[in-house]
């Protein structure tokens, strides 16, 4: 494990895999770097993969008060420390990447969860309720709100997860759901932001994801001045590591 110190003094933990041009992986909500280890290992044949814990997760620090700009500074500190040329962001991590303005050569974004036609309705008072759970020392309530109302998992499934050892880890990250909510703004497709991104960008989606998620990726690509979009076989909101490795090698290296 390595650490880099961000602009505000927060330590950001990361692992590196492989050799070759640098590629930073940016996590989506409710995941730490361990979730992306299979992707890092698959990509290591071509890239030096930088797999990091976003602030407040895993081995990274967390300095209060939170502001969305701090995560942009974290990403810039990682690029500066590692010399990474490329970045791939997953889900809500896409907004960290796009808003940061860090000078990567090419970008990839995997299923940004923008609300488009056909999206499920946004949970009522979502951010406010998340913050209330965090402030009252109820991280489990925040986790359940995200998993049931935002993601759409059946409550019975969440109740089963509560009984497993992984629940403690989820509770430890639950306060960062507020961070992702703030990064996502109102979750609408941020056309002005996207249209200002001059870096070539590839939007990806899984053919097994709901149509609205696929539409969100397509709409994001359409708004990017140099955006392209591809769908590949996968599962819900996920592509297999070997598929992502082949696609990103083709796009970043030989494309």
XYZ file of N, CA and C in Angstrom:
765
model
N 0.842 -1.202 0.000
C 0.000 0.000 0.000
C 0.877 1.251 0.000
N 0.488 2.238 -0.783
C 1.153 3.532 -0.830
C 0.185 4.599 -0.356
N 0.729 5.767 -0.014
C -0.125 6.882 0.362
C 0.411 8.164 -0.262
N -0.516 9.031 -0.636
C -0.170 10.361 -1.114
C -0.923 11.360 -0.246
N -0.331 12.513 0.009
C -0.976 13.529 0.835
C -1.665 14.539 -0.075
N -2.970 14.677 0.097
C -3.742 15.613 -0.708
C -3.518 17.051 -0.239
N -4.078 17.988 -0.963
C -3.836 19.409 -0.715
C -4.209 19.836 0.695
N -5.265 19.223 1.264
C -5.697 19.620 2.605
C -5.036 18.796 3.702
N -4.048 17.975 3.343
C -3.325 17.178 4.323
C -3.871 15.781 4.540
N -4.940 15.418 3.855
C -5.527 14.095 4.004
C -4.692 13.054 3.264
N -4.435 11.934 3.931
C -3.695 10.847 3.296
C -4.643 9.973 2.481
N -4.271 9.728 1.230
C -5.060 8.901 0.323
C -4.262 7.643 0.012
N -4.851 6.496 0.334
C -4.178 5.212 0.168
C -4.431 4.636 -1.217
N -3.395 4.006 -1.774
C -3.567 3.370 -3.077
C -2.599 2.213 -3.242
N -2.982 1.303 -4.140
C -2.124 0.201 -4.556
C -1.802 0.378 -6.030
N -0.671 -0.144 -6.450
C -0.346 -0.166 -7.870
C -0.153 -1.600 -8.322
N -0.516 -1.841 -9.574
C -0.423 -3.163 -10.172
C 0.177 -3.019 -11.564
N 1.028 -3.956 -11.954
C 1.494 -4.029 -13.312
C 2.508 -2.973 -13.692
N 2.724 -2.857 -14.996
C 3.634 -1.860 -15.541
C 3.090 -1.393 -16.877
N 3.526 -0.215 -17.283
C 3.003 0.378 -18.500
C 2.453 1.751 -18.190
N 1.736 2.354 -19.120
C 1.167 3.674 -18.866
C 0.198 3.651 -17.693
N 0.185 4.728 -16.905
C -0.617 4.760 -15.688
C -2.098 4.935 -15.952
N -2.895 4.212 -15.196
C -4.354 4.255 -15.300
C -4.925 4.289 -13.893
N -5.649 5.343 -13.555
C -6.287 5.477 -12.244
C -7.714 4.956 -12.316
N -8.120 4.133 -11.352
C -9.495 3.659 -11.210
C -10.180 4.467 -10.125
N -11.383 4.988 -10.433
C -12.102 5.849 -9.500
C -13.404 5.156 -9.102
N -13.537 4.872 -7.832
C -14.634 4.053 -7.325
C -15.966 4.781 -7.359
N -17.014 3.980 -7.503
C -18.367 4.482 -7.332
C -18.763 4.471 -5.871
N -20.035 4.739 -5.613
C -20.525 4.825 -4.240
C -20.434 3.478 -3.528
N -20.160 3.563 -2.224
C -20.273 2.416 -1.313
C -19.299 1.290 -1.639
N -18.159 1.640 -2.232
C -17.120 0.651 -2.500
C -15.768 1.248 -2.128
N -14.853 0.382 -1.703
C -13.476 0.822 -1.510
C -12.605 0.122 -2.544
N -11.294 0.291 -2.441
C -10.440 -0.197 -3.520
C -10.438 -1.712 -3.635
N -10.792 -2.409 -2.550
C -10.808 -3.870 -2.613
C -11.800 -4.381 -3.649
N -12.872 -3.645 -3.864
C -13.892 -4.055 -4.832
C -13.320 -4.081 -6.248
N -12.337 -3.224 -6.509
C -11.809 -3.067 -7.866
C -10.516 -3.850 -8.097
N -10.097 -4.630 -7.099
C -8.879 -5.418 -7.253
C -8.931 -6.348 -8.474
N -10.050 -7.058 -8.741
C -10.073 -7.903 -9.947
C -9.867 -7.107 -11.238
N -10.384 -5.877 -11.277
C -10.159 -5.035 -12.459
C -8.693 -4.628 -12.557
N -8.117 -4.238 -11.423
C -6.715 -3.833 -11.419
C -5.822 -4.985 -11.871
N -6.116 -6.184 -11.409
C -5.303 -7.343 -11.787
C -5.447 -7.660 -13.269
N -6.652 -7.527 -13.815
C -6.855 -7.796 -15.234
C -6.176 -6.743 -16.111
N -6.181 -5.497 -15.657
C -5.592 -4.398 -16.421
C -4.072 -4.343 -16.298
N -3.523 -5.035 -15.295
C -2.090 -4.941 -15.003
C -1.215 -5.493 -16.113
N -1.788 -6.276 -17.024
C -0.997 -6.799 -18.137
C -0.565 -5.686 -19.088
N -1.292 -4.561 -19.070
C -1.017 -3.474 -20.010
C -0.655 -2.168 -19.324
N -1.216 -1.939 -18.142
C -1.106 -0.642 -17.480
C -0.426 -0.762 -16.116
N 0.089 0.357 -15.636
C 0.351 0.513 -14.211
C -0.941 1.044 -13.614
N -1.652 0.191 -12.925
C -2.986 0.533 -12.427
C -2.874 1.144 -11.039
N -3.497 2.294 -10.854
C -3.544 2.982 -9.564
C -4.955 2.798 -9.012
N -5.074 1.992 -7.994
C -6.369 1.641 -7.406
C -6.418 2.235 -6.006
N -7.256 3.247 -5.786
C -7.187 3.988 -4.533
C -8.499 3.983 -3.763
N -8.366 4.252 -2.467
C -9.535 4.454 -1.612
C -9.918 5.927 -1.657
N -11.120 6.220 -2.103
C -11.581 7.596 -1.982
C -11.649 7.984 -0.504
N -11.541 9.275 -0.222
C -11.470 9.712 1.174
C -12.682 9.236 1.966
N -12.399 8.859 3.217
C -13.450 8.340 4.078
C -13.663 6.845 3.955
N -12.889 6.179 3.090
C -13.070 4.748 2.862
C -11.744 4.013 3.085
N -11.861 2.749 3.478
C -10.685 1.903 3.568
C -9.563 2.511 4.383
N -8.391 2.604 3.764
C -7.200 3.093 4.459
C -6.938 4.576 4.239
N -7.816 5.269 3.535
C -7.635 6.712 3.326
C -8.178 7.498 4.505
N -7.653 8.703 4.690
C -8.133 9.576 5.739
C -9.430 10.264 5.346
N -9.913 11.102 6.252
C -11.180 11.794 6.014
C -11.191 13.063 6.867
N -10.947 14.182 6.236
C -10.865 15.452 6.946
C -12.179 16.210 6.812
N -12.724 16.664 7.920
C -13.969 17.426 7.897
C -13.664 18.925 7.958
N -14.570 19.765 7.457
C -15.810 19.406 6.778
C -15.551 18.946 5.345
N -16.428 18.103 4.852
C -16.301 17.603 3.485
C -16.721 18.674 2.487
N -16.021 18.709 1.376
C -16.411 19.527 0.228
C -16.060 18.742 -1.020
N -16.888 18.824 -2.046
C -16.661 18.018 -3.245
C -15.290 18.304 -3.856
N -14.812 19.542 -3.714
C -13.526 19.906 -4.310
C -12.364 19.116 -3.723
N -12.499 18.665 -2.478
C -11.394 17.922 -1.865
C -11.119 16.621 -2.622
N -12.185 15.971 -3.112
C -11.970 14.727 -3.861
C -11.333 15.001 -5.223
N -11.592 16.165 -5.778
C -10.935 16.522 -7.035
C -9.444 16.730 -6.782
N -9.137 17.339 -5.641
C -7.727 17.530 -5.271
C -7.037 16.195 -4.999
N -7.776 15.245 -4.413
C -7.214 13.910 -4.180
C -6.795 13.283 -5.508
N -7.663 13.372 -6.497
C -7.371 12.782 -7.796
C -6.170 13.460 -8.449
N -6.085 14.756 -8.319
C -4.945 15.479 -8.878
C -3.653 15.074 -8.176
N -3.710 14.891 -6.861
C -2.524 14.465 -6.116
C -2.070 13.078 -6.562
N -3.008 12.187 -6.822
C -2.662 10.849 -7.293
C -2.023 10.895 -8.677
N -2.586 11.694 -9.572
C -2.011 11.791 -10.913
C -0.599 12.374 -10.848
N -0.420 13.392 -10.019
C 0.894 14.007 -9.880
C 1.909 13.016 -9.319
N 1.497 12.237 -8.324
C 2.415 11.293 -7.673
C 2.776 10.120 -8.560
N 1.854 9.704 -9.409
C 2.063 8.474 -10.182
C 2.338 8.728 -11.655
N 2.045 9.922 -12.143
C 2.215 10.204 -13.564
C 1.212 9.503 -14.447
N 0.071 9.116 -13.903
C -0.928 8.385 -14.680
C -1.426 9.211 -15.863
N -1.599 8.548 -16.980
C -2.044 9.214 -18.211
C -3.542 9.079 -18.446
N -4.137 8.036 -17.882
C -5.532 7.714 -18.177
C -6.326 7.541 -16.879
N -7.650 7.605 -16.999
C -8.510 7.389 -15.832
C -9.791 6.696 -16.268
N -10.265 5.804 -15.405
C -11.540 5.120 -15.619
C -12.361 5.241 -14.347
N -13.545 5.829 -14.455
C -14.413 6.043 -13.297
C -15.668 5.191 -13.409
N -16.130 4.722 -12.263
C -17.293 3.844 -12.193
C -18.453 4.559 -11.505
N -19.636 4.449 -12.092
C -20.870 4.919 -11.475
C -20.747 6.373 -11.006
N -21.056 6.662 -9.735
C -21.011 8.053 -9.276
C -19.601 8.612 -9.228
N -18.576 7.750 -9.263
C -17.211 8.233 -9.367
C -16.961 9.015 -10.638
N -17.843 8.836 -11.625
C -17.735 9.588 -12.879
C -17.765 11.090 -12.617
N -18.585 11.509 -11.665
C -18.684 12.946 -11.404
C -17.442 13.488 -10.722
N -16.752 12.672 -9.940
C -15.460 13.097 -9.396
C -14.501 13.363 -10.551
N -14.423 12.422 -11.471
C -13.502 12.549 -12.597
C -13.842 13.743 -13.480
N -15.087 13.883 -13.859
C -15.457 14.927 -14.818
C -15.356 16.321 -14.218
N -15.664 16.444 -12.937
C -15.609 17.764 -12.320
C -14.194 18.170 -11.925
N -13.305 17.178 -11.731
C -11.961 17.479 -11.241
C -11.136 18.268 -12.250
N -11.347 18.000 -13.540
C -10.573 18.701 -14.554
C -9.101 18.332 -14.553
N -8.774 17.157 -14.028
C -7.371 16.711 -13.992
C -6.933 16.368 -15.416
N -5.741 16.786 -15.842
C -5.342 16.647 -17.242
C -4.884 15.240 -17.633
N -5.821 14.310 -17.701
C -5.532 12.998 -18.265
C -5.610 13.073 -19.787
N -4.990 12.116 -20.459
C -4.997 12.111 -21.927
C -6.302 11.572 -22.493
N -6.863 10.550 -21.837
C -8.137 9.959 -22.240
C -8.876 9.503 -20.987
N -10.207 9.433 -21.102
C -11.053 9.041 -19.983
C -11.971 7.895 -20.402
N -12.378 7.109 -19.423
C -13.450 6.136 -19.603
C -14.415 6.287 -18.439
N -15.706 6.188 -18.726
C -16.721 6.309 -17.680
C -17.692 5.139 -17.803
N -17.926 4.477 -16.690
C -18.769 3.286 -16.677
C -20.103 3.580 -16.001
N -21.167 3.614 -16.805
C -22.544 3.758 -16.331
C -22.731 4.852 -15.277
N -22.513 6.107 -15.655
C -22.838 7.184 -14.711
C -24.330 7.135 -14.386
N -24.705 7.202 -13.104
C -26.113 7.011 -12.730
C -26.947 8.287 -12.870
N -26.886 8.898 -14.037
C -27.699 10.088 -14.282
C -29.160 9.688 -14.447
N -30.042 10.555 -13.996
C -31.473 10.272 -14.126
C -31.959 10.770 -15.484
N -32.484 9.829 -16.256
C -32.936 10.097 -17.614
C -34.357 9.552 -17.740
N -34.911 9.638 -18.938
C -36.242 9.084 -19.156
C -36.239 7.593 -18.813
N -37.194 7.182 -17.995
C -37.284 5.788 -17.590
C -36.580 5.469 -16.287
N -35.848 6.437 -15.729
C -35.178 6.202 -14.446
C -36.202 6.018 -13.329
N -35.894 5.242 -12.310
C -36.775 5.188 -11.149
C -36.799 6.555 -10.471
N -37.878 6.863 -9.787
C -37.958 8.175 -9.131
C -36.890 8.334 -8.061
N -36.417 9.549 -7.907
C -35.414 9.818 -6.875
C -36.052 9.655 -5.494
N -35.339 9.065 -4.546
C -35.889 8.949 -3.192
C -36.188 10.337 -2.605
N -37.284 10.434 -1.911
C -37.684 11.709 -1.325
C -36.678 12.149 -0.260
N -36.242 13.417 -0.338
C -35.302 14.001 0.618
C -34.084 13.095 0.834
N -33.557 12.573 -0.233
C -32.512 11.556 -0.140
C -31.291 12.056 0.627
N -30.701 13.149 0.191
C -29.490 13.641 0.851
C -29.758 14.029 2.300
N -30.878 14.693 2.519
C -31.205 15.126 3.874
C -31.360 13.926 4.813
N -32.019 12.887 4.329
C -32.232 11.707 5.158
C -30.924 10.963 5.408
N -30.068 10.868 4.382
C -28.756 10.271 4.595
C -28.006 10.998 5.706
N -27.995 12.337 5.617
C -27.260 13.128 6.595
C -27.851 12.953 7.987
N -29.163 12.852 8.086
C -29.803 12.650 9.383
C -29.361 11.323 10.005
N -29.299 10.261 9.194
C -28.843 8.966 9.714
C -27.397 9.062 10.210
N -26.555 9.738 9.417
C -25.146 9.872 9.812
C -25.031 10.679 11.094
N -25.756 11.795 11.165
C -25.660 12.686 12.316
C -26.171 12.043 13.597
N -27.102 11.124 13.480
C -27.667 10.471 14.669
C -26.992 9.142 14.986
N -25.863 8.864 14.319
C -25.111 7.653 14.609
C -25.794 6.376 14.162
N -26.493 6.445 13.026
C -27.198 5.280 12.499
C -26.718 4.988 11.075
N -25.465 4.521 10.913
C -24.971 4.257 9.560
C -25.740 3.154 8.852
N -26.286 2.217 9.625
C -27.083 1.165 9.009
C -28.323 1.714 8.319
N -28.924 2.743 8.894
C -30.074 3.367 8.259
C -29.698 4.019 6.943
N -28.526 4.673 6.912
C -28.053 5.286 5.676
C -27.781 4.221 4.628
N -27.155 3.123 5.047
C -26.853 2.040 4.114
C -28.134 1.461 3.523
N -29.131 1.231 4.369
C -30.386 0.666 3.886
C -31.106 1.637 2.958
N -31.099 2.908 3.278
C -31.734 3.902 2.412
C -31.120 3.858 1.018
N -29.795 3.812 0.956
C -29.123 3.762 -0.342
C -29.461 2.477 -1.089
N -29.338 1.355 -0.396
C -29.481 0.070 -1.064
C -30.916 -0.200 -1.512
N -31.889 0.200 -0.713
C -33.284 -0.098 -1.028
C -33.893 0.979 -1.929
N -33.781 2.243 -1.529
C -34.497 3.290 -2.256
C -33.717 3.853 -3.437
N -32.396 3.918 -3.321
C -31.609 4.477 -4.424
C -31.223 3.416 -5.446
N -30.779 2.247 -4.960
C -30.340 1.191 -5.869
C -31.485 0.287 -6.281
N -32.447 0.069 -5.385
C -33.604 -0.750 -5.729
C -33.497 -2.200 -5.306
N -32.592 -2.518 -4.361
C -32.522 -3.885 -3.862
C -33.709 -4.166 -2.935
N -34.250 -5.374 -2.983
C -35.348 -5.710 -2.072
C -34.886 -5.610 -0.618
N -35.771 -5.131 0.238
C -35.405 -4.993 1.651
C -35.029 -6.342 2.270
N -35.660 -7.422 1.795
C -35.339 -8.731 2.346
C -33.873 -9.085 2.078
N -33.373 -8.684 0.912
C -31.971 -8.954 0.584
C -31.060 -8.153 1.504
N -31.419 -6.895 1.736
C -30.617 -6.048 2.617
C -30.636 -6.603 4.041
N -31.781 -7.088 4.467
C -31.866 -7.688 5.802
C -30.931 -8.893 5.923
N -30.801 -9.655 4.851
C -29.891 -10.799 4.863
C -28.435 -10.334 4.945
N -28.105 -9.272 4.214
C -26.739 -8.742 4.231
C -26.392 -8.232 5.628
N -27.387 -7.680 6.320
C -27.155 -7.190 7.691
C -26.606 -8.286 8.602
N -26.917 -9.522 8.298
C -26.509 -10.642 9.149
C -25.146 -11.210 8.762
N -24.497 -10.605 7.773
C -23.209 -11.116 7.312
C -22.068 -10.247 7.835
N -20.830 -10.759 7.820
C -19.682 -9.966 8.277
C -19.440 -8.714 7.434
N -19.913 -8.690 6.183
C -19.644 -7.538 5.327
C -20.408 -6.287 5.771
N -21.454 -6.461 6.594
C -22.277 -5.311 6.966
C -21.476 -4.275 7.744
N -20.560 -4.708 8.600
C -19.754 -3.761 9.377
C -18.921 -2.881 8.448
N -18.388 -3.467 7.388
C -17.628 -2.687 6.426
C -18.483 -1.678 5.692
N -19.711 -2.065 5.378
C -20.630 -1.146 4.708
C -21.006 0.017 5.637
N -21.250 -0.301 6.896
C -21.561 0.763 7.847
C -20.402 1.749 7.986
N -19.171 1.230 7.921
C -17.999 2.099 8.060
C -17.890 3.095 6.914
N -18.456 2.748 5.760
C -18.435 3.639 4.595
C -19.710 4.442 4.428
N -20.714 4.197 5.254
C -22.043 4.755 4.998
C -22.046 6.282 4.939
N -21.199 6.934 5.733
C -21.184 8.400 5.715
C -20.732 8.952 4.368
N -19.986 8.152 3.590
C -19.527 8.634 2.283
C -20.638 8.620 1.234
N -21.771 7.997 1.549
C -22.912 8.095 0.638
C -23.353 9.545 0.492
N -23.192 10.321 1.550
C -23.474 11.753 1.464
C -22.521 12.409 0.471
N -21.253 12.000 0.514
C -20.259 12.571 -0.388
C -20.653 12.327 -1.846
N -21.056 11.085 -2.150
C -21.446 10.783 -3.529
C -22.704 11.531 -3.928
N -23.635 11.671 -2.981
C -24.835 12.443 -3.289
C -24.502 13.879 -3.647
N -23.555 14.463 -2.943
C -23.140 15.836 -3.244
C -22.410 15.908 -4.579
N -21.580 14.915 -4.875
C -20.883 14.900 -6.165
C -21.877 14.821 -7.324
N -22.964 14.080 -7.137
C -23.926 13.864 -8.220
C -24.842 15.054 -8.464
N -24.787 16.069 -7.592
C -25.680 17.234 -7.726
C -27.131 16.754 -7.719
N -27.907 17.116 -8.761
C -29.306 16.678 -8.805
C -29.479 15.396 -9.610
N -28.371 14.792 -10.040
C -28.332 13.532 -10.789
C -28.845 13.647 -12.223
N -29.229 14.846 -12.659
C -29.584 15.025 -14.060
C -28.320 14.948 -14.913
N -28.478 14.644 -16.194
C -27.328 14.639 -17.097
C -26.749 16.057 -17.122
N -25.504 16.251 -16.666
C -24.940 17.606 -16.541
C -24.378 18.106 -17.874
N -25.283 18.450 -18.771
C -24.866 18.786 -20.138
C -23.832 19.909 -20.184
N -24.009 21.022 -19.444
C -22.968 22.065 -19.505
C -21.594 21.562 -19.072
N -21.550 20.757 -18.012
C -20.275 20.191 -17.577
C -19.694 19.287 -18.657
N -20.505 18.356 -19.157
C -20.027 17.408 -20.153
C -19.532 18.113 -21.407
N -20.245 19.144 -21.833
C -19.866 19.840 -23.064
C -18.568 20.623 -22.911
N -18.125 20.819 -21.669
C -16.879 21.544 -21.432
C -15.666 20.624 -21.356
N -15.885 19.299 -21.388
C -14.798 18.327 -21.261
C -14.221 18.052 -22.650
N -13.056 18.581 -22.920
C -12.443 18.424 -24.236
C -11.637 17.133 -24.372
N -11.396 16.443 -23.269
C -10.624 15.199 -23.308
C -11.442 14.090 -23.960
N -10.862 13.305 -24.868
C -11.596 12.166 -25.430
C -12.077 11.233 -24.320
N -13.305 10.768 -24.439
C -13.905 9.959 -23.377
C -14.766 8.851 -23.968
N -14.645 7.676 -23.389
C -15.432 6.514 -23.786
C -16.435 6.202 -22.683
N -17.720 6.195 -23.017
C -18.774 5.824 -22.073
C -19.128 4.360 -22.299
N -19.201 3.600 -21.220
C -19.459 2.168 -21.302
C -20.714 1.802 -20.527
N -21.373 0.739 -20.994
C -22.500 0.200 -20.239
C -22.578 -1.302 -20.462
N -23.221 -1.964 -19.518
C -23.472 -3.392 -19.628
C -24.801 -3.615 -20.340
N -24.816 -4.557 -21.271
C -26.060 -4.884 -21.972
C -27.096 -5.500 -21.042
N -26.686 -5.913 -19.851
C -27.610 -6.492 -18.877
C -28.161 -5.461 -17.902
N -27.673 -4.238 -17.982
C -28.184 -3.190 -17.094
C -29.542 -2.697 -17.595
N -30.344 -2.091 -16.721
C -31.630 -1.558 -17.160
C -31.453 -0.541 -18.283
N -32.467 -0.420 -19.095
C -32.392 0.461 -20.258
C -32.049 1.888 -19.860
N -32.534 2.354 -18.699
C -32.257 3.749 -18.333
C -30.770 3.953 -18.045
N -30.085 2.945 -17.497
C -28.654 3.070 -17.273
C -27.894 3.120 -18.593
N -28.332 2.308 -19.539
C -27.712 2.340 -20.857
C -27.961 3.699 -21.523
N -29.177 4.206 -21.373
C -29.518 5.512 -21.948
C -28.659 6.619 -21.328
N -28.434 6.541 -20.021
C -27.614 7.559 -19.356
C -26.209 7.597 -19.944
N -25.632 6.419 -20.200
C -24.297 6.375 -20.812
C -24.330 6.964 -22.214
N -25.363 6.649 -22.968
C -25.460 7.179 -24.333
C -25.639 8.695 -24.334
N -26.470 9.186 -23.424
C -26.680 10.630 -23.364
C -25.423 11.363 -22.903
N -24.682 10.761 -21.995
C -23.426 11.366 -21.561
C -22.455 11.452 -22.723
N -22.330 10.363 -23.476
C -21.414 10.354 -24.621
C -21.819 11.395 -25.660
N -23.123 11.537 -25.867
C -23.600 12.498 -26.858
C -23.273 13.928 -26.459
N -23.227 14.210 -25.160
C -22.956 15.570 -24.692
C -21.462 15.881 -24.630
N -20.614 14.858 -24.624
C -19.176 15.057 -24.582
C -18.668 15.431 -25.978
N -17.890 16.477 -26.129
C -17.420 16.881 -27.463
C -16.666 15.783 -28.202
N -15.939 14.949 -27.464
C -15.185 13.860 -28.082
C -15.566 12.542 -27.419
N -16.870 12.333 -27.270
C -17.364 11.154 -26.591
C -17.779 10.057 -27.547
N -17.529 8.822 -27.152
C -18.027 7.643 -27.850
C -18.662 6.734 -26.816
N -19.454 5.781 -27.276
C -20.159 4.910 -26.343
C -20.143 3.487 -26.862
N -20.015 2.529 -25.935
C -20.041 1.112 -26.272
C -20.797 0.345 -25.199
N -21.565 -0.641 -25.626
C -22.183 -1.587 -24.709
C -21.555 -2.950 -24.865
N -21.380 -3.664 -23.753
C -20.762 -4.993 -23.771
C -21.527 -5.920 -22.846
N -21.372 -7.219 -23.070
C -22.056 -8.196 -22.239
C -21.482 -8.166 -20.827
N -22.376 -8.133 -19.872
C -21.975 -8.123 -18.471
C -23.147 -8.485 -17.605
N -23.137 -8.004 -16.371
C -24.241 -8.184 -15.450
C -24.748 -6.799 -15.053
N -25.611 -6.740 -14.060
C -26.186 -5.474 -13.640
C -25.090 -4.494 -13.223
N -24.989 -3.376 -13.954
C -24.101 -2.263 -13.600
C -22.634 -2.674 -13.553
N -22.282 -3.760 -14.235
C -20.932 -4.307 -14.122
C -20.510 -4.986 -15.423
N -19.255 -4.793 -15.791
C -18.640 -5.560 -16.873
C -17.606 -6.502 -16.279
N -17.409 -7.684 -16.872
C -16.375 -8.588 -16.367
C -14.995 -7.935 -16.470
N -14.100 -8.211 -15.519
C -12.768 -7.601 -15.558
C -12.038 -7.828 -16.875
N -12.133 -9.039 -17.423
C -11.421 -9.312 -18.667
C -12.003 -8.514 -19.839
N -13.307 -8.268 -19.795
C -13.932 -7.454 -20.837
C -13.473 -6.010 -20.731
N -13.512 -5.466 -19.510
C -13.082 -4.082 -19.328
C -11.618 -3.917 -19.716
N -10.778 -4.895 -19.371
C -9.364 -4.796 -19.709
C -9.154 -4.752 -21.210
N -9.884 -5.591 -21.941
C -9.737 -5.591 -23.405
C -10.228 -4.291 -24.005
N -11.350 -3.790 -23.512
C -11.913 -2.550 -24.054
C -10.992 -1.367 -23.774
N -10.519 -1.253 -22.542
C -9.669 -0.100 -22.205
C -8.309 -0.183 -22.887
N -7.784 -1.391 -23.057
C -6.528 -1.514 -23.806
C -6.728 -1.033 -25.227
N -7.830 -1.430 -25.830
C -8.113 -0.998 -27.189
C -8.299 0.498 -27.301
N -8.974 1.082 -26.328
C -9.281 2.514 -26.399
C -8.071 3.379 -26.031
N -7.441 3.063 -24.916
C -6.348 3.901 -24.435
C -5.045 3.698 -25.199
N -4.776 2.482 -25.638
C -3.474 2.157 -26.205
C -3.493 2.065 -27.730
N -4.407 1.294 -28.264
C -4.379 1.051 -29.708
C -5.439 1.810 -30.464
N -6.345 2.482 -29.724
C -7.433 3.182 -30.393
C -6.987 4.512 -30.964
